[in-house]
mmCIF file of N, CA and C in Angstrom:
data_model
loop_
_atom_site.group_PDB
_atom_site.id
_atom_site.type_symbol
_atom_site.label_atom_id
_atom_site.label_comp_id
_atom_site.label_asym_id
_atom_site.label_seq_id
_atom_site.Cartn_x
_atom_site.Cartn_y
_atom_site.Cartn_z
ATOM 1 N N UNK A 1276 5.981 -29.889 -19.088
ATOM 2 C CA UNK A 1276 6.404 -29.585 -17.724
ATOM 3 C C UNK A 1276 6.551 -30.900 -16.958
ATOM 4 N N UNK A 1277 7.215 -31.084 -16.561
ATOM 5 C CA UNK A 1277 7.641 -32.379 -15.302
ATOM 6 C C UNK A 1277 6.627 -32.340 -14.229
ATOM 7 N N UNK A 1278 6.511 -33.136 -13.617
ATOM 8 C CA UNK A 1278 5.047 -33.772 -12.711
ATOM 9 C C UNK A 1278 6.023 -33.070 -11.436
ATOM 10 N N UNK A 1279 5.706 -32.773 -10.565
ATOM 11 C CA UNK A 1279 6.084 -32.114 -9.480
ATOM 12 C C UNK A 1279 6.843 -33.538 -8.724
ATOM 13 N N UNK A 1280 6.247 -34.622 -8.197
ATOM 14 C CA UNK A 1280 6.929 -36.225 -7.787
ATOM 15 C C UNK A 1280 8.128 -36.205 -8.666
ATOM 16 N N UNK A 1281 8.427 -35.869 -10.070
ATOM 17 C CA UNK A 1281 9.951 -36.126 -10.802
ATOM 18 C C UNK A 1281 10.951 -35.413 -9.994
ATOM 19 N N UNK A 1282 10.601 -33.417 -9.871
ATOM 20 C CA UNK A 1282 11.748 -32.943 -9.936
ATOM 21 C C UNK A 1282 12.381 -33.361 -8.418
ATOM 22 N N UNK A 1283 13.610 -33.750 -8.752
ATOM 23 C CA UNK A 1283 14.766 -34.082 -7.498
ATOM 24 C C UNK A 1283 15.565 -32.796 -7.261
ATOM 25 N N UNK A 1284 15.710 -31.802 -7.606
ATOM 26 C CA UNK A 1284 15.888 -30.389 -7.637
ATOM 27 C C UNK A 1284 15.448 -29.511 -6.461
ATOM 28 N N UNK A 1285 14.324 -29.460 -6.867
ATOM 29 C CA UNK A 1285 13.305 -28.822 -5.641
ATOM 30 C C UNK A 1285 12.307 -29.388 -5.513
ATOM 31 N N UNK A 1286 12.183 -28.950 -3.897
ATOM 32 C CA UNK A 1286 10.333 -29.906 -3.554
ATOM 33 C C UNK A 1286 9.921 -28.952 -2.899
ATOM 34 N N UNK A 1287 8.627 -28.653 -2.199
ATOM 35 C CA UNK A 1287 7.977 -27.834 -1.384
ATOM 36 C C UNK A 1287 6.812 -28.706 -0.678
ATOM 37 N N UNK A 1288 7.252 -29.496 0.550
ATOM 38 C CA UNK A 1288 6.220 -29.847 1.382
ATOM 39 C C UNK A 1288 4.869 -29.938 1.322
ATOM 40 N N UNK A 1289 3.908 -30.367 1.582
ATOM 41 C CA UNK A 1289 2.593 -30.513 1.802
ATOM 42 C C UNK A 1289 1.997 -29.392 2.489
ATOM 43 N N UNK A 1290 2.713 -29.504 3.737
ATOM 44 C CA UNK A 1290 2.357 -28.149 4.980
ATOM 45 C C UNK A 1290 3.321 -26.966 4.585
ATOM 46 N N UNK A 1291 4.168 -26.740 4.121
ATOM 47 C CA UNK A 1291 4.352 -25.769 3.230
ATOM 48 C C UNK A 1291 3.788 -25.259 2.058
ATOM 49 N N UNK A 1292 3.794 -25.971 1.553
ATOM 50 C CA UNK A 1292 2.571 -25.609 0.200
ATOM 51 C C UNK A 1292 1.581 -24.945 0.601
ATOM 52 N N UNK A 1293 0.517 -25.305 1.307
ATOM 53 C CA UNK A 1293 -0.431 -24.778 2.214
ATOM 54 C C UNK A 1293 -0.023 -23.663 3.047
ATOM 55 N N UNK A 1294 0.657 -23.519 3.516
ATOM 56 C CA UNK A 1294 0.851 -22.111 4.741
ATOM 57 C C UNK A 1294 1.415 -21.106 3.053
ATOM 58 N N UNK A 1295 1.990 -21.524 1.946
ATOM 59 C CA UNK A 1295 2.734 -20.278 1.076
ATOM 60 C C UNK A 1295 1.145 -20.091 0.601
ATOM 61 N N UNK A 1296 0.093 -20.816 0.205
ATOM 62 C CA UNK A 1296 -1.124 -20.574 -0.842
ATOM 63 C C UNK A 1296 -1.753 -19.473 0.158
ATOM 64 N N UNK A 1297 -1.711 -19.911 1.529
ATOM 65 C CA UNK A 1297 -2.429 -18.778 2.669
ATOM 66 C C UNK A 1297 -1.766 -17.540 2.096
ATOM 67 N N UNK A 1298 -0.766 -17.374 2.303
ATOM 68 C CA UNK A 1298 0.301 -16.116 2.570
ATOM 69 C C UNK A 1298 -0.166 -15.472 1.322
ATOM 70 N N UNK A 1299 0.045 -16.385 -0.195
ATOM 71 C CA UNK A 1299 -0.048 -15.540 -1.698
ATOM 72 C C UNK A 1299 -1.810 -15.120 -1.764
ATOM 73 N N UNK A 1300 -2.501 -15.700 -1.455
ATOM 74 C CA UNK A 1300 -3.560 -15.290 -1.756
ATOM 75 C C UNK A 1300 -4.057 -14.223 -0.833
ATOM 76 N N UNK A 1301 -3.121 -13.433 0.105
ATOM 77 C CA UNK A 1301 -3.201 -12.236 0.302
ATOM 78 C C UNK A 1301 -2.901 -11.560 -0.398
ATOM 79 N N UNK A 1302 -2.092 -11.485 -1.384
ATOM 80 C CA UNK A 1302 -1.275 -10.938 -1.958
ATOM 81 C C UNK A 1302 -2.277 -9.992 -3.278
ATOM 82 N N UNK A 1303 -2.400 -9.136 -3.682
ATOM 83 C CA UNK A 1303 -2.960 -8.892 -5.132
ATOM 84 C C UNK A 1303 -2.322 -9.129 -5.985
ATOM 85 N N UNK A 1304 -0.945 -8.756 -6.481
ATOM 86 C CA UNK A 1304 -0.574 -9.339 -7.797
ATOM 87 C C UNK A 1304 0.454 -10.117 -7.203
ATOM 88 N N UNK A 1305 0.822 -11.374 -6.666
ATOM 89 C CA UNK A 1305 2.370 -12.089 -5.752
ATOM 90 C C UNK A 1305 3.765 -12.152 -6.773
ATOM 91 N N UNK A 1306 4.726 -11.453 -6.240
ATOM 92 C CA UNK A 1306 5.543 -11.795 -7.309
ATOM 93 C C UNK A 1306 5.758 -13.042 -7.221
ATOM 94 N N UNK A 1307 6.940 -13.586 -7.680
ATOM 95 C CA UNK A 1307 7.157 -15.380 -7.458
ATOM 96 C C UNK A 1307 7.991 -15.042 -6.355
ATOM 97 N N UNK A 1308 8.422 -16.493 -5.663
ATOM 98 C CA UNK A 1308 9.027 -16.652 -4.491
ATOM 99 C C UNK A 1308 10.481 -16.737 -4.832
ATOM 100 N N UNK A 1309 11.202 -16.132 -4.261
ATOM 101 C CA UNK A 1309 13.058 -16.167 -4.346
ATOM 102 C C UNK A 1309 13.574 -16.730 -3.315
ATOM 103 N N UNK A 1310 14.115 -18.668 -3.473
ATOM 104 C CA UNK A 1310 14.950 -18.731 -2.612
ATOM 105 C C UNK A 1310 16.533 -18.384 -2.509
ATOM 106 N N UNK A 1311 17.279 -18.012 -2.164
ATOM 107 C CA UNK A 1311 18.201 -17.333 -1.523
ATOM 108 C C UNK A 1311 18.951 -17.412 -0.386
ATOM 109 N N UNK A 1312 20.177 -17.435 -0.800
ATOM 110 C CA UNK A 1312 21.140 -17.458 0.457
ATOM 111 C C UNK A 1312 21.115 -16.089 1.394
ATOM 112 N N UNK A 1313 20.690 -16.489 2.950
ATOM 113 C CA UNK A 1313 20.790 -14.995 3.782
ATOM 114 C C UNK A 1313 21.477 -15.134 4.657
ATOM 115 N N UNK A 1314 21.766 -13.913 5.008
ATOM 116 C CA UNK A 1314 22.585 -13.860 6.709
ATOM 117 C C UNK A 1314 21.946 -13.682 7.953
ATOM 118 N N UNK A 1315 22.507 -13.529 8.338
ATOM 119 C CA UNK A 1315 22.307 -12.933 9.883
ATOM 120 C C UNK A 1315 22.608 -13.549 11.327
ATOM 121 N N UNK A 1316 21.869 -13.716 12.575
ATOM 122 C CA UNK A 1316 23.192 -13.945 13.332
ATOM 123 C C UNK A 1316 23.588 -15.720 13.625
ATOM 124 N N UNK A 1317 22.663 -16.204 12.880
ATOM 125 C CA UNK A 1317 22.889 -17.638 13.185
ATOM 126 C C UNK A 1317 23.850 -17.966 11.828
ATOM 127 N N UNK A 1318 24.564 -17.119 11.020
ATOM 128 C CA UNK A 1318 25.023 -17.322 9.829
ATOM 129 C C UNK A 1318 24.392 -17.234 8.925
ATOM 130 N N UNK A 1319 25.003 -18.124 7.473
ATOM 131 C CA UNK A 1319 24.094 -17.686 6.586
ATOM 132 C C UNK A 1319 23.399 -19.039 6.172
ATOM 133 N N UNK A 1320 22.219 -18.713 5.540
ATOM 134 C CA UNK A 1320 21.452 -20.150 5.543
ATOM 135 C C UNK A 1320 20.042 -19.632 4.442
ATOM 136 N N UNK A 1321 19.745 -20.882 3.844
ATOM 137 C CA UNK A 1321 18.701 -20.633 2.829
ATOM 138 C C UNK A 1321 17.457 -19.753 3.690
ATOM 139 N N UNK A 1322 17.266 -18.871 3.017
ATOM 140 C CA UNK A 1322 15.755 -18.361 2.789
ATOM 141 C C UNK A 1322 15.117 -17.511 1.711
ATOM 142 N N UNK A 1323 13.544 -17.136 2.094
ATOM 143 C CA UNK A 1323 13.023 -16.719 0.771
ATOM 144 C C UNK A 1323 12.188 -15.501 1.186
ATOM 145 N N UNK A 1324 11.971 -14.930 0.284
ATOM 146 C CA UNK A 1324 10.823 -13.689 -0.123
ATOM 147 C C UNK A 1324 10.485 -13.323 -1.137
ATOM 148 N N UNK A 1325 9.197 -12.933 -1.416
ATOM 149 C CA UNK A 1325 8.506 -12.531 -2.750
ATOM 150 C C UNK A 1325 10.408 -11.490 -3.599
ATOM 151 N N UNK A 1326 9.826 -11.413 -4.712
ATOM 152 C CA UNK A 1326 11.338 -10.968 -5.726
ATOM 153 C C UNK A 1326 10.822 -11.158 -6.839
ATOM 154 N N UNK A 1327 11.624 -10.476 -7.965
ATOM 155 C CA UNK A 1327 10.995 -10.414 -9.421
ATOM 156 C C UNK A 1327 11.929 -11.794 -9.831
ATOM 157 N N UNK A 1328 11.962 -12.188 -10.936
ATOM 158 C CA UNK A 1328 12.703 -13.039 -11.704
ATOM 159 C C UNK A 1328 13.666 -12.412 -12.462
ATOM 160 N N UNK A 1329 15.219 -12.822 -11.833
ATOM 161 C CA UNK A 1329 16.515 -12.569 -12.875
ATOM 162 C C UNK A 1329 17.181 -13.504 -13.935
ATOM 163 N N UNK A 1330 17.924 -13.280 -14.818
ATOM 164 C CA UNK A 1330 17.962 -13.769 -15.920
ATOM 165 C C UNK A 1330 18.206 -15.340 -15.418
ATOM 166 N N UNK A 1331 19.328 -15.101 -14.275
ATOM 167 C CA UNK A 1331 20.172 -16.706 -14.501
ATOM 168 C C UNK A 1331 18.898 -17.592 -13.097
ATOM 169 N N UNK A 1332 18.018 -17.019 -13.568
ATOM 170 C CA UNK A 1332 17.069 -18.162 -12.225
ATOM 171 C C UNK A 1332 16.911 -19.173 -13.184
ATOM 172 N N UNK A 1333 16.811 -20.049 -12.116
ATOM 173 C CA UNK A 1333 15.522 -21.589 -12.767
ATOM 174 C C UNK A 1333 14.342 -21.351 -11.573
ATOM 175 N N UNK A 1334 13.428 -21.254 -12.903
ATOM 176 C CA UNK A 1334 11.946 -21.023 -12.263
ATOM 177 C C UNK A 1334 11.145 -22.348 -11.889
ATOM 178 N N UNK A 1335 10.388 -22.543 -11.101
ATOM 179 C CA UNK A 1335 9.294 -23.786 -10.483
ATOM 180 C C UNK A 1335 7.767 -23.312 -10.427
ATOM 181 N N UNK A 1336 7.642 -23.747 -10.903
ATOM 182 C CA UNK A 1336 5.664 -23.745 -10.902
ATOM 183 C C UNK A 1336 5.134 -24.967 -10.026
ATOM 184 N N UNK A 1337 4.822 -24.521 -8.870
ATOM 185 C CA UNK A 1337 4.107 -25.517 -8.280
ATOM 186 C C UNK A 1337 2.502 -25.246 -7.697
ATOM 187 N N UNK A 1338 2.061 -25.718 -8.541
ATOM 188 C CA UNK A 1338 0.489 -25.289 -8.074
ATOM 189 C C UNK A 1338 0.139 -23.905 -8.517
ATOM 190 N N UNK A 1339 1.021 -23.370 -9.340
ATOM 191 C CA UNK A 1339 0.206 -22.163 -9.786
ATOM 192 C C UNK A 1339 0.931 -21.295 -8.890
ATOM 193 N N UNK A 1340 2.071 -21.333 -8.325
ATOM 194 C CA UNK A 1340 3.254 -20.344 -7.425
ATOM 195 C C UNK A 1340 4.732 -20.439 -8.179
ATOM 196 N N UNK A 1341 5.024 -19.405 -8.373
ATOM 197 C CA UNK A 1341 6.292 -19.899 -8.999
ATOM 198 C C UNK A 1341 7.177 -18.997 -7.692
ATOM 199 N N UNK A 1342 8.662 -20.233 -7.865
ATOM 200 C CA UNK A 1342 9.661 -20.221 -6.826
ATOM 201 C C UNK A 1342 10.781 -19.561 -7.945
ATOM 202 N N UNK A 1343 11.414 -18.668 -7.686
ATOM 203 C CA UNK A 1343 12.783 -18.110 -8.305
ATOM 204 C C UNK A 1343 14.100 -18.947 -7.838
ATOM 205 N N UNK A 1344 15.082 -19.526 -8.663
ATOM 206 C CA UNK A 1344 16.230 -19.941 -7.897
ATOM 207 C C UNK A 1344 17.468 -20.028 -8.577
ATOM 208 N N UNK A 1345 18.432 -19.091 -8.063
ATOM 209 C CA UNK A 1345 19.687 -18.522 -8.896
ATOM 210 C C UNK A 1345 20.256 -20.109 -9.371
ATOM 211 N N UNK A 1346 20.257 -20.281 -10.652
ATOM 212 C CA UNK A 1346 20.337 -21.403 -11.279
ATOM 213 C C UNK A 1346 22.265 -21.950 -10.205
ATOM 214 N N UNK A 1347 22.972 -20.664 -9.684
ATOM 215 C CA UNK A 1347 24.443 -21.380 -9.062
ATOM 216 C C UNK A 1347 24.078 -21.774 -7.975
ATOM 217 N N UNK A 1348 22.851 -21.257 -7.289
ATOM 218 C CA UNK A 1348 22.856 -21.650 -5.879
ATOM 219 C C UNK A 1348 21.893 -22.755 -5.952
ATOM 220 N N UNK A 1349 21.159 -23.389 -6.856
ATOM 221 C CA UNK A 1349 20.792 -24.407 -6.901
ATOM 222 C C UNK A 1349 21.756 -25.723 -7.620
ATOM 223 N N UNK A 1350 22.754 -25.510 -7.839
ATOM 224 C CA UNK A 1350 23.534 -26.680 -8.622
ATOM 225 C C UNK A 1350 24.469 -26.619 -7.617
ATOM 226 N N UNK A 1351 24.521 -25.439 -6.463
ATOM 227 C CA UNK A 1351 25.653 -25.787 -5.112
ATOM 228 C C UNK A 1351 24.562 -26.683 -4.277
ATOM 229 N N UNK A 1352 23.328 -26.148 -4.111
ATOM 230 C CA UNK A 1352 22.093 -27.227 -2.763
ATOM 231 C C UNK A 1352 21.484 -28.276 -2.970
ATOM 232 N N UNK A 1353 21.234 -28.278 -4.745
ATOM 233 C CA UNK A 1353 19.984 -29.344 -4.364
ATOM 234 C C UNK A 1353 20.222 -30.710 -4.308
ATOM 235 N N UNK A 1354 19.487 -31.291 -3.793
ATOM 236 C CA UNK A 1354 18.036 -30.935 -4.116
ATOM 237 C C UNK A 1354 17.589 -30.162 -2.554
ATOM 238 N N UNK A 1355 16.912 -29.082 -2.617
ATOM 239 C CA UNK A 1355 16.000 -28.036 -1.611
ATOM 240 C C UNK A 1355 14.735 -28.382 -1.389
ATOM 241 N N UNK A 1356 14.688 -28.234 -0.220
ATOM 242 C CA UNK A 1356 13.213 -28.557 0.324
ATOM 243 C C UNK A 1356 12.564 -27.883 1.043
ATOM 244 N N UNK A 1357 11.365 -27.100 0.677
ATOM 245 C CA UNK A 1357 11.123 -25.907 1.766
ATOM 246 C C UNK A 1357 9.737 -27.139 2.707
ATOM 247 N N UNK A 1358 10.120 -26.434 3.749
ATOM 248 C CA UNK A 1358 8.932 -26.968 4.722
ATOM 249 C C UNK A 1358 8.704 -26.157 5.609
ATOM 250 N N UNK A 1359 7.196 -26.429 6.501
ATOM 251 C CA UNK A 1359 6.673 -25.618 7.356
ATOM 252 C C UNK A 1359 6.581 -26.502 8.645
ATOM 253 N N UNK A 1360 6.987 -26.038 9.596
ATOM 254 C CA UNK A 1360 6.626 -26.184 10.621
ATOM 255 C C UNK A 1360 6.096 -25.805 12.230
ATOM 256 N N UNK A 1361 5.170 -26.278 12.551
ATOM 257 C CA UNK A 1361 4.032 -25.512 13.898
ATOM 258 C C UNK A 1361 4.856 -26.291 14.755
ATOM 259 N N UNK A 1362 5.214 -26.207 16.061
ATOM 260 C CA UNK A 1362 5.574 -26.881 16.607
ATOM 261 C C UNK A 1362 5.239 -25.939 18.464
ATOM 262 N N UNK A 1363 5.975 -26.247 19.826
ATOM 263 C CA UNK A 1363 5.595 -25.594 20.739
ATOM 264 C C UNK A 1363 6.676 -24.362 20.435
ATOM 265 N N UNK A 1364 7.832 -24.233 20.027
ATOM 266 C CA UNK A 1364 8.394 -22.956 20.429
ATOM 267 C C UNK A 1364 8.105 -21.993 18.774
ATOM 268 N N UNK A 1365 6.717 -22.603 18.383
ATOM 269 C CA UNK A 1365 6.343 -21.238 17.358
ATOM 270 C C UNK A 1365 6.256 -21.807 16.094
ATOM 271 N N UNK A 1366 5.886 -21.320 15.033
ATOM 272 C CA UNK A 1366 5.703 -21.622 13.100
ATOM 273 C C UNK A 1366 6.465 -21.120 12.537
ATOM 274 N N UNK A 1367 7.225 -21.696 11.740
ATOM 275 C CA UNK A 1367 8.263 -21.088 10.854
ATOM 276 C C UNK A 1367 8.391 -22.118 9.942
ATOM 277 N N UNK A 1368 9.050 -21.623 8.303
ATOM 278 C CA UNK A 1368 9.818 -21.959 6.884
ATOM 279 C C UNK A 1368 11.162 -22.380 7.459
ATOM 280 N N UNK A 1369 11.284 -23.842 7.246
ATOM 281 C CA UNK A 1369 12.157 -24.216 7.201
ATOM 282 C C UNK A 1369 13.034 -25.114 5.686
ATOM 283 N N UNK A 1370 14.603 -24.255 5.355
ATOM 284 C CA UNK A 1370 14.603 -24.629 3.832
ATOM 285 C C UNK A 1370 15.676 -25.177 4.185
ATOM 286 N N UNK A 1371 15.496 -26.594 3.645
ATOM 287 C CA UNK A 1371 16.975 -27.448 3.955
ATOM 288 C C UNK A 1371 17.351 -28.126 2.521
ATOM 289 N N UNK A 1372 18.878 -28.400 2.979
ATOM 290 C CA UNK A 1372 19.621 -28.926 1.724
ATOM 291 C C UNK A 1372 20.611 -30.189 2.726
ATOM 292 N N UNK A 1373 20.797 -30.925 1.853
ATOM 293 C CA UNK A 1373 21.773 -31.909 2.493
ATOM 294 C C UNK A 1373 23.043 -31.272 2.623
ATOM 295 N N UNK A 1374 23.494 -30.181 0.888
ATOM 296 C CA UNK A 1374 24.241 -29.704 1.184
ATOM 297 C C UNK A 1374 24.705 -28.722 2.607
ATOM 298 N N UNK A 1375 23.977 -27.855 3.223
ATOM 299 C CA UNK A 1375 24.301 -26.753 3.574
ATOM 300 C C UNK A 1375 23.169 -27.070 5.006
ATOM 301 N N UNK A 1376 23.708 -26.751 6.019
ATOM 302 C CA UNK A 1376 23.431 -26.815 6.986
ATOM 303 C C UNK A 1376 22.414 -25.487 7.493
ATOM 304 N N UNK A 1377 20.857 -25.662 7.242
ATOM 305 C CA UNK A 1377 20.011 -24.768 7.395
ATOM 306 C C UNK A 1377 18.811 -24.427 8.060
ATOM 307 N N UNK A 1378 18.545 -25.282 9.061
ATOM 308 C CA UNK A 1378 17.820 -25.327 10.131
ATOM 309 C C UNK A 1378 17.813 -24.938 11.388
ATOM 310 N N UNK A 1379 17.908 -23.572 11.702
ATOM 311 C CA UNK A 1379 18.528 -23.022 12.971
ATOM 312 C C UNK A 1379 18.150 -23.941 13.944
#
């Protein structure tokens, strides 16, 4: 397995990492995480939710969490970077790509 510092693909933040371990260890059995292209009214833009694993994913193990990611929509973004951020107008997952403009 590749050291998590190699992959240029995907990364997952420090303070992300931490706010997803909160979230899964509610969880009783967590499926893995699916990032994903969504809509809605700010357009469409990366995000994620628990999801099973489909054939054409590339899977990530980070820390014992695995991330799902449709192997096309990762060879259109990456490298992807999920992050968390607290800030004054509230906490939220923020998943950015150089490609694709995703930070409301």
């Amino acid at each position: 397995m590749m050291p998590r510092e190699a992959n240029t693909m995907f990364k997952i933040t420090g303070p992300a990492r931490k706010k997803i371990q909160e979230i899964v260890h509610g969880e009783k059995s967590p499926s893995p995480i699916r990032i994903m292209m969504a809509g809605g009214c700010i357009g469409p833009h990366l995000g994620m939710l628990f999801d099973s694993v489909r054939p054409n994913d590339q899977i990530f193990d980070v820390e014992g969490i695995q991330y799902a990611v449709d192997k096309e929509l990762l060879f259109r973004f990456q490298p992807i970077t999920v992050d968390y951020r607290s800030d004054s107008s509230g906490e939220r997952f923020s998943i950015m790509s150089p490609r694709h403009e995703t930070d409301p």
